[in-house]
Amino acid sequence: DKGNHRHFMEKEIHQQPEVISHTLANYLDFTTNRAKPLNLPFDFAKVDRLAIAACGTAFLAGSVGKYWFERIAKLPVDIDIASEFRYREMPLSMRSAALFVSQSGETADTLASLRYCRKAGLPIGAIVNVRESTIARESNVVLPTLAGPEIGVASTKAFTCQLSVLASLVVNAAKARGMVDDAGEEQLVRELAEAPRLASQVLKLAPQLEALGRELAHYKHVLYLGRDTSYPLAVEGALKLKEISYIHAEGYAAGELKHGPIALIDESMPVIVIAPHDRVFEKTVSNMQEVAARGGKIILITDKRGAEHATVETLQTIVLPDMPEIVAPIIYALPIQMLAYYTAVFMGTDVDQPRNLAKSVTVE
Ligand code: M6R
C-alpha cells in the first residue's frame, strides 16, 4: 500500500525519520546515551581488521562505514564489492571479522562472499533487512536494519538504516577499543539521536528538489562529487539517478577530478557537489572552482555554514541544517534520493520497477 504517495519509493523516502529512529533505538540506549551491548561472535577490542563485502547501495553503505570505523574506532576496514571479493583470493587474517550488508539477504555474490569467509573460519556478522533470509541464517550474528519491507527497486530507507547500524557498531567498536571514553560515547549517541529530526527537516526541501529534478531531466550526463564520507554518497547519488531516470551519471571522489573527469566538464553536464562544512570542505571548494572555471554548472548540497563559505557561483544551492559530522552521511542521502526520484517522475519512467532491474539479485 502506497498510502498517499505516488510510488513506493516516495513513501519509503518519507518513512526514513521513523525507520532510522527505530533502527538506532535497537542499538543505542537514548536514556543513558550509551551503545547497547552486542552479542558479537568476536571482540572489537581484539580484531585487527574488518572485512566488509556487499553489492550496489549496500556496498556504498559499507564504504561510508570504512571511514567511520577507521577514524572513530581506529579499526582498519577492507571494503569490497562482493562479486570481486569472492574471487580475488584475498589472504584473510585470522584476527579479522567479516561483515556483510544486504537489504534482501539473498544477493548471490554477497552470500558467496559470506560462505568464503565462513570456510576460512572468520566470525561473521550480517546487516540485513530481511530477517528470514539466507544471509541472516548463515551468519553468526544478525544485525537487523528495522526499515520494514522495501518495495521500490531503488534502495532508499534500507541504505540509511544500514548506515544507522554501522554508525552504532562504530560507537561500540570505539568504546571497546578505548578510542572514546564514557563522555565521548555519550556524545556520539546524542549526536546520532538527532538523525530522525534532521531527516524530517530535510524532507521539507521537497519543493526545491522537485523543481531542480525537472531541470535535471533535460540533461544527458550528470557528475557527482564528494570527499571523505561524501564520496560514497556521490557514487550513491549517481547510482540512484541512473537507476531510475536512465540519465548517465558518475560519482567521483572530488580530488580525482583533475585525474580525468575534468575533461568532460562543460555547460551540458551539471556537477552535483555533496559538501557539508566539514574537515575537507575547503578542498572541495577548490574542486568546485575548477569546475566553475570551465563553465560547469554546479548544484551544491551543503549546510548553512557551507553555503556562506562556498566562494563559487552555483546554479543552485541546497541548504541543509548544520549537523554533527557523524550524522551527515545519513542525512545527506535524502536530498540525493529525492533529486533522483523527482527527476525520474518528471521523465515518466517506471520509478518503482526500473527497466532491466530486479529487487533482489539472486543469480551471479
Ligand atoms: O539486497 P541487497 O542489499 O544485497 O542488494 C544489493 C544491490 O542489488 C542493491 O543495493 C541495488 O544496488 C539497488 N537497486 C540500489 O538502489
Short mmCIF file of C-alpha atoms and ligand atoms in Angstrom, two decimals:
data_model
loop_
_atom_site.label_atom_id
_atom_site.label_comp_id
_atom_site.label_asym_id
_atom_site.label_seq_id
_atom_site.Cartn_x
_atom_site.Cartn_y
_atom_site.Cartn_z
CA ASP A 1 0.00 0.00 0.00
CA LYS A 2 1.48 3.31 -1.11
CA GLY A 3 -0.70 5.34 1.25
CA ASN A 4 -1.00 8.82 -0.17
CA HIS A 5 2.24 8.53 -2.11
CA ARG A 6 2.59 8.20 -5.87
CA HIS A 7 5.22 5.50 -5.64
CA PHE A 8 6.66 3.12 -3.06
CA MET A 9 9.95 4.93 -3.47
CA GLU A 10 8.38 8.20 -2.37
CA LYS A 11 6.71 6.51 0.57
CA GLU A 12 9.98 4.83 1.56
CA ILE A 13 11.91 8.10 1.35
CA HIS A 14 9.35 9.66 3.67
CA GLN A 15 9.46 6.79 6.14
CA GLN A 16 13.10 7.50 6.88
CA PRO A 17 12.76 9.61 10.03
CA GLU A 18 10.74 6.83 11.61
CA VAL A 19 12.76 3.81 10.47
CA ILE A 20 16.10 5.45 11.23
CA SER A 21 14.78 6.16 14.70
CA HIS A 22 13.66 2.53 15.20
CA THR A 23 16.94 1.18 13.91
CA LEU A 24 19.11 3.43 16.07
CA ALA A 25 17.00 2.64 19.14
CA ASN A 26 17.70 -1.05 18.60
CA TYR A 27 21.43 -0.43 19.14
CA LEU A 28 21.64 2.71 21.23
CA ASP A 29 20.09 3.46 24.60
CA PHE A 30 18.81 7.02 24.44
CA THR A 31 18.07 7.26 28.16
CA THR A 32 21.66 6.52 29.21
CA ASN A 33 23.22 7.69 25.92
CA ARG A 34 25.25 4.50 25.71
CA ALA A 35 25.60 1.89 22.98
CA LYS A 36 23.67 -1.25 23.93
CA PRO A 37 25.84 -4.34 24.43
CA LEU A 38 26.01 -6.57 21.35
CA ASN A 39 26.27 -10.31 21.33
CA LEU A 40 29.02 -10.48 18.74
CA PRO A 41 30.94 -13.61 17.75
CA PHE A 42 34.16 -11.57 18.04
CA ASP A 43 35.56 -8.86 20.27
CA PHE A 44 36.05 -5.42 18.72
CA ALA A 45 38.99 -4.92 21.08
CA LYS A 46 40.76 -7.98 19.74
CA VAL A 47 40.19 -7.94 15.98
CA ASP A 48 42.77 -6.15 13.89
CA ARG A 49 40.73 -5.80 10.68
CA LEU A 50 37.20 -5.86 9.50
CA ALA A 51 36.35 -7.19 6.03
CA ILE A 52 33.10 -5.81 4.60
CA ALA A 53 31.58 -7.04 1.35
CA ALA A 54 28.29 -6.09 -0.30
CA CYS A 55 26.74 -5.04 -3.62
CA GLY A 56 25.29 -1.82 -5.01
CA THR A 57 23.86 0.55 -2.45
CA ALA A 58 24.74 -1.80 0.41
CA PHE A 59 28.38 -1.65 -0.74
CA LEU A 60 28.19 2.14 -0.58
CA ALA A 61 26.82 1.98 2.98
CA GLY A 62 29.79 -0.23 3.85
CA SER A 63 32.10 2.29 2.18
CA VAL A 64 30.84 5.05 4.49
CA GLY A 65 31.33 2.57 7.34
CA LYS A 66 35.01 2.28 6.47
CA TYR A 67 35.60 5.99 7.07
CA TRP A 68 33.77 5.78 10.39
CA PHE A 69 35.44 2.60 11.69
CA GLU A 70 38.90 3.80 10.78
CA ARG A 71 38.55 7.35 12.04
CA ILE A 72 36.47 6.83 15.17
CA ALA A 73 37.32 3.27 16.27
CA LYS A 74 40.80 3.09 14.67
CA LEU A 75 39.81 -0.25 13.19
CA PRO A 76 41.11 -0.85 9.64
CA VAL A 77 38.44 -1.93 7.16
CA ASP A 78 38.71 -3.67 3.82
CA ILE A 79 35.58 -2.90 1.85
CA ASP A 80 34.86 -4.85 -1.29
CA ILE A 81 32.26 -5.29 -3.94
CA ALA A 82 31.08 -8.83 -3.22
CA SER A 83 31.46 -10.04 -6.82
CA GLU A 84 35.14 -9.07 -6.64
CA PHE A 85 35.74 -10.25 -3.11
CA ARG A 86 34.56 -13.77 -3.78
CA TYR A 87 37.13 -14.39 -6.49
CA ARG A 88 40.10 -12.28 -5.59
CA GLU A 89 41.59 -14.74 -3.11
CA MET A 90 42.49 -12.17 -0.54
CA PRO A 91 44.59 -13.50 2.33
CA LEU A 92 42.36 -13.34 5.39
CA SER A 93 43.92 -12.67 8.75
CA MET A 94 42.61 -14.93 11.49
CA ARG A 95 42.27 -11.86 13.65
CA SER A 96 39.71 -10.38 11.23
CA ALA A 97 35.96 -10.40 11.42
CA ALA A 98 33.69 -10.23 8.37
CA LEU A 99 30.60 -8.12 7.90
CA PHE A 100 28.09 -8.43 5.08
CA VAL A 101 25.49 -5.80 4.25
CA SER A 102 22.33 -6.69 2.33
CA GLN A 103 18.78 -5.43 2.28
CA SER A 104 17.33 -8.65 0.87
CA GLY A 105 19.78 -11.06 2.48
CA GLU A 106 19.65 -13.07 -0.75
CA THR A 107 22.17 -11.38 -3.05
CA ALA A 108 24.15 -14.19 -4.68
CA ASP A 109 27.59 -12.56 -4.65
CA THR A 110 27.23 -11.35 -1.07
CA LEU A 111 26.16 -14.81 0.04
CA ALA A 112 29.08 -16.42 -1.80
CA SER A 113 31.47 -13.98 -0.08
CA LEU A 114 29.96 -14.89 3.27
CA ARG A 115 30.45 -18.60 2.61
CA TYR A 116 34.04 -17.95 1.55
CA CYS A 117 34.77 -16.24 4.88
CA ARG A 118 32.95 -18.88 6.84
CA LYS A 119 35.04 -21.56 5.24
CA ALA A 120 38.12 -19.60 6.22
CA GLY A 121 36.86 -19.65 9.79
CA LEU A 122 36.12 -15.95 10.29
CA PRO A 123 33.37 -14.80 12.63
CA ILE A 124 30.51 -13.35 10.59
CA GLY A 125 28.04 -10.55 11.15
CA ALA A 126 25.26 -9.66 8.73
CA ILE A 127 23.46 -6.33 8.47
CA VAL A 128 20.23 -7.38 6.78
CA ASN A 129 16.74 -6.03 6.42
CA VAL A 130 15.01 -9.36 5.77
CA ARG A 131 15.41 -11.34 8.99
CA GLU A 132 14.36 -14.67 7.45
CA SER A 133 16.94 -14.57 4.67
CA THR A 134 19.76 -16.90 3.69
CA ILE A 135 22.47 -14.40 4.62
CA ALA A 136 20.85 -13.91 8.04
CA ARG A 137 20.64 -17.67 8.58
CA GLU A 138 24.22 -18.34 7.62
CA SER A 139 25.85 -15.65 9.73
CA ASN A 140 26.91 -15.86 13.37
CA VAL A 141 25.12 -12.69 14.33
CA VAL A 142 22.30 -10.81 12.62
CA LEU A 143 22.37 -7.05 12.96
CA PRO A 144 18.97 -6.10 11.61
CA THR A 145 18.01 -2.87 9.93
CA LEU A 146 14.48 -2.07 11.02
CA ALA A 147 13.48 -0.43 7.76
CA GLY A 148 10.39 -2.55 7.17
CA PRO A 149 9.71 -4.01 3.72
CA GLU A 150 11.38 -2.05 0.93
CA ILE A 151 9.39 -2.42 -2.30
CA GLY A 152 10.99 0.18 -4.59
CA VAL A 153 13.85 -1.34 -6.55
CA ALA A 154 15.94 1.73 -5.79
CA SER A 155 17.11 1.32 -2.24
CA THR A 156 16.43 4.33 0.00
CA LYS A 157 15.36 3.62 3.56
CA ALA A 158 17.40 0.40 3.68
CA PHE A 159 20.52 2.46 2.92
CA THR A 160 20.02 4.99 5.70
CA CYS A 161 19.15 2.17 8.11
CA GLN A 162 22.33 0.30 7.10
CA LEU A 163 24.24 3.49 7.87
CA SER A 164 22.43 3.73 11.20
CA VAL A 165 23.51 0.20 12.16
CA LEU A 166 27.08 0.81 11.01
CA ALA A 167 27.30 4.06 13.00
CA SER A 168 26.01 2.26 16.08
CA LEU A 169 28.57 -0.52 15.62
CA VAL A 170 31.29 2.11 15.32
CA VAL A 171 30.29 3.56 18.69
CA ASN A 172 30.54 0.06 20.16
CA ALA A 173 33.89 -0.57 18.50
CA ALA A 174 35.33 2.79 19.55
CA LYS A 175 34.34 2.10 23.14
CA ALA A 176 35.70 -1.46 23.14
CA ARG A 177 38.99 -0.31 21.62
CA GLY A 178 39.41 2.53 24.10
CA MET A 179 39.14 5.19 21.40
CA VAL A 180 36.37 7.06 23.22
CA ASP A 181 35.75 7.40 26.95
CA ASP A 182 32.28 7.45 28.52
CA ALA A 183 31.79 11.11 27.70
CA GLY A 184 32.84 10.53 24.10
CA GLU A 185 30.45 7.64 23.78
CA GLU A 186 27.59 9.70 25.20
CA GLN A 187 28.32 12.50 22.80
CA LEU A 188 28.28 10.23 19.75
CA VAL A 189 25.00 8.66 20.87
CA ARG A 190 23.46 12.09 21.47
CA GLU A 191 24.59 13.20 18.02
CA LEU A 192 23.11 10.14 16.33
CA ALA A 193 19.86 10.72 18.21
CA GLU A 194 19.42 13.88 16.15
CA ALA A 195 19.20 11.94 12.87
CA PRO A 196 15.40 11.42 12.75
CA ARG A 197 14.65 15.10 13.43
CA LEU A 198 17.20 16.21 10.85
CA ALA A 199 15.78 13.77 8.29
CA SER A 200 12.30 15.25 8.81
CA GLN A 201 13.66 18.73 8.25
CA VAL A 202 15.35 17.67 5.03
CA LEU A 203 12.11 16.13 3.68
CA LYS A 204 10.70 19.66 3.74
CA LEU A 205 13.08 20.54 0.91
CA ALA A 206 10.87 18.51 -1.45
CA PRO A 207 9.53 21.51 -3.43
CA GLN A 208 13.02 22.82 -4.16
CA LEU A 209 14.30 19.36 -5.11
CA GLU A 210 11.25 18.69 -7.27
CA ALA A 211 11.86 21.90 -9.23
CA LEU A 212 15.51 21.01 -9.60
CA GLY A 213 14.63 17.48 -10.73
CA ARG A 214 12.55 18.99 -13.50
CA GLU A 215 15.64 20.87 -14.69
CA LEU A 216 17.95 17.90 -14.34
CA ALA A 217 15.63 15.86 -16.56
CA HIS A 218 16.90 17.84 -19.56
CA TYR A 219 20.48 16.71 -19.24
CA LYS A 220 22.10 13.56 -20.60
CA HIS A 221 25.03 13.37 -18.20
CA VAL A 222 25.49 14.32 -14.57
CA LEU A 223 28.63 14.19 -12.44
CA TYR A 224 28.51 13.81 -8.65
CA LEU A 225 31.48 14.79 -6.50
CA GLY A 226 32.26 14.40 -2.82
CA ARG A 227 35.16 13.83 -0.45
CA ASP A 228 35.54 11.65 2.61
CA THR A 229 32.17 10.13 3.61
CA SER A 230 30.55 12.27 0.90
CA TYR A 231 32.49 10.32 -1.72
CA PRO A 232 30.46 7.10 -1.36
CA LEU A 233 27.39 9.34 -1.23
CA ALA A 234 28.38 10.88 -4.58
CA VAL A 235 28.54 7.39 -6.04
CA GLU A 236 25.20 6.55 -4.43
CA GLY A 237 23.66 9.72 -5.89
CA ALA A 238 24.85 8.73 -9.35
CA LEU A 239 23.62 5.16 -8.89
CA LYS A 240 20.16 6.34 -7.83
CA LEU A 241 19.88 8.76 -10.75
CA LYS A 242 20.96 6.32 -13.46
CA GLU A 243 18.89 3.51 -11.99
CA ILE A 244 15.54 5.25 -12.13
CA SER A 245 15.90 8.13 -14.62
CA TYR A 246 18.32 6.40 -17.03
CA ILE A 247 20.39 9.57 -17.15
CA HIS A 248 24.07 8.73 -17.33
CA ALA A 249 25.66 9.71 -14.05
CA GLU A 250 29.02 9.17 -12.43
CA GLY A 251 30.15 9.62 -8.87
CA TYR A 252 33.76 10.57 -8.23
CA ALA A 253 35.99 11.46 -5.33
CA ALA A 254 36.29 15.25 -5.76
CA GLY A 255 40.08 15.01 -5.66
CA GLU A 256 40.04 12.73 -8.69
CA LEU A 257 38.57 15.48 -10.86
CA LYS A 258 41.94 16.56 -12.24
CA HIS A 259 42.86 12.98 -12.96
CA GLY A 260 40.40 12.61 -15.78
CA PRO A 261 36.75 13.60 -15.43
CA ILE A 262 37.52 17.33 -15.64
CA ALA A 263 37.90 16.76 -19.38
CA LEU A 264 34.15 16.22 -19.55
CA ILE A 265 33.15 19.48 -17.89
CA ASP A 266 31.08 21.90 -19.94
CA GLU A 267 27.71 23.61 -19.61
CA SER A 268 25.87 20.47 -20.70
CA MET A 269 26.93 18.33 -17.75
CA PRO A 270 25.78 19.58 -14.35
CA VAL A 271 28.02 18.77 -11.40
CA ILE A 272 26.33 17.91 -8.13
CA VAL A 273 28.65 18.52 -5.23
CA ILE A 274 27.96 16.98 -1.84
CA ALA A 275 29.85 19.06 0.67
CA PRO A 276 28.83 19.63 4.26
CA HIS A 277 31.04 22.21 6.01
CA ASP A 278 33.37 19.53 7.37
CA ARG A 279 37.12 18.84 7.64
CA VAL A 280 37.51 18.60 3.84
CA PHE A 281 35.12 21.38 2.82
CA GLU A 282 37.80 23.86 1.67
CA LYS A 283 39.35 21.18 -0.52
CA THR A 284 36.02 20.51 -2.19
CA VAL A 285 35.53 24.26 -2.73
CA SER A 286 38.74 24.37 -4.75
CA ASN A 287 37.43 21.50 -6.89
CA MET A 288 34.22 23.48 -7.45
CA GLN A 289 36.30 26.45 -8.57
CA GLU A 290 37.97 24.21 -11.14
CA VAL A 291 34.54 23.18 -12.40
CA ALA A 292 33.25 26.76 -12.48
CA ALA A 293 36.34 27.95 -14.38
CA ARG A 294 35.44 25.52 -17.15
CA GLY A 295 31.86 26.65 -17.45
CA GLY A 296 30.44 23.76 -15.43
CA LYS A 297 27.10 24.26 -13.69
CA ILE A 298 27.27 23.44 -10.01
CA ILE A 299 24.50 22.19 -7.80
CA LEU A 300 25.82 22.34 -4.27
CA ILE A 301 24.34 20.31 -1.45
CA THR A 302 25.70 21.73 1.78
CA ASP A 303 24.73 23.23 5.13
CA LYS A 304 24.29 26.83 6.29
CA ARG A 305 27.96 27.30 7.06
CA GLY A 306 28.95 25.70 3.78
CA ALA A 307 26.60 27.97 1.83
CA GLU A 308 28.22 31.01 3.48
CA HIS A 309 31.75 29.85 2.81
CA ALA A 310 31.44 28.45 -0.70
CA THR A 311 33.18 31.11 -2.76
CA VAL A 312 31.85 29.91 -6.05
CA GLU A 313 28.85 30.60 -8.20
CA THR A 314 26.32 27.79 -8.22
CA LEU A 315 23.30 27.04 -10.37
CA GLN A 316 21.56 26.14 -7.17
CA THR A 317 22.49 25.53 -3.56
CA ILE A 318 20.52 23.10 -1.43
CA VAL A 319 20.97 24.16 2.18
CA LEU A 320 20.62 21.50 4.85
CA PRO A 321 20.69 22.28 8.55
CA ASP A 322 24.09 22.27 10.28
CA MET A 323 24.61 18.89 11.92
CA PRO A 324 27.19 16.77 13.75
CA GLU A 325 29.72 15.12 11.45
CA ILE A 326 28.67 11.55 12.24
CA VAL A 327 25.05 12.02 11.14
CA ALA A 328 25.85 13.86 7.91
CA PRO A 329 26.11 10.79 5.63
CA ILE A 330 22.73 9.53 6.85
CA ILE A 331 21.04 12.87 6.28
CA TYR A 332 22.77 13.81 3.01
CA ALA A 333 21.42 10.60 1.50
CA LEU A 334 17.93 12.11 1.48
CA PRO A 335 18.37 15.02 -0.95
CA ILE A 336 20.18 12.78 -3.45
CA GLN A 337 17.38 10.21 -3.27
CA MET A 338 14.76 12.92 -3.66
CA LEU A 339 16.55 14.53 -6.56
CA ALA A 340 16.75 11.21 -8.42
CA TYR A 341 13.13 10.48 -7.59
CA TYR A 342 11.72 13.79 -8.83
CA THR A 343 13.85 13.70 -11.98
CA ALA A 344 12.54 10.23 -12.83
CA VAL A 345 8.93 11.14 -12.03
CA PHE A 346 9.17 14.13 -14.33
CA MET A 347 10.60 11.93 -17.08
CA GLY A 348 7.80 9.44 -16.62
CA THR A 349 9.90 6.33 -16.02
CA ASP A 350 8.70 3.36 -14.00
CA VAL A 351 10.22 4.55 -10.75
CA ASP A 352 9.45 1.53 -8.58
CA GLN A 353 10.34 -1.04 -11.23
CA PRO A 354 13.03 0.42 -13.47
CA ARG A 355 13.79 -1.46 -16.66
CA ASN A 356 16.25 -4.36 -16.53
CA LEU A 357 16.46 -4.35 -12.73
CA ALA A 358 15.29 -6.76 -10.06
CA LYS A 359 14.83 -6.00 -6.40
CA SER A 360 16.94 -8.90 -5.37
CA VAL A 361 19.80 -10.27 -7.46
CA THR A 362 19.86 -13.96 -6.58
CA VAL A 363 21.97 -15.07 -9.52
CA GLU A 364 25.52 -14.13 -10.29
O1 M6R B 1 19.54 -6.80 -1.27
P1 M6R B 1 20.90 -6.20 -1.35
O2 M6R B 1 21.10 -5.06 -0.39
O3 M6R B 1 22.01 -7.21 -1.16
O4 M6R B 1 21.04 -5.62 -2.80
C1 M6R B 1 22.23 -5.06 -3.27
C2 M6R B 1 22.02 -4.28 -4.55
O5 M6R B 1 21.49 -5.12 -5.55
C3 M6R B 1 21.09 -3.09 -4.36
O6 M6R B 1 21.54 -2.23 -3.35
C4 M6R B 1 20.94 -2.30 -5.66
O7 M6R B 1 22.17 -1.68 -5.98
C5 M6R B 1 19.82 -1.27 -5.52
N1 M6R B 1 18.90 -1.41 -6.61
C6 M6R B 1 20.31 0.15 -5.49
O8 M6R B 1 19.29 1.07 -5.40
#
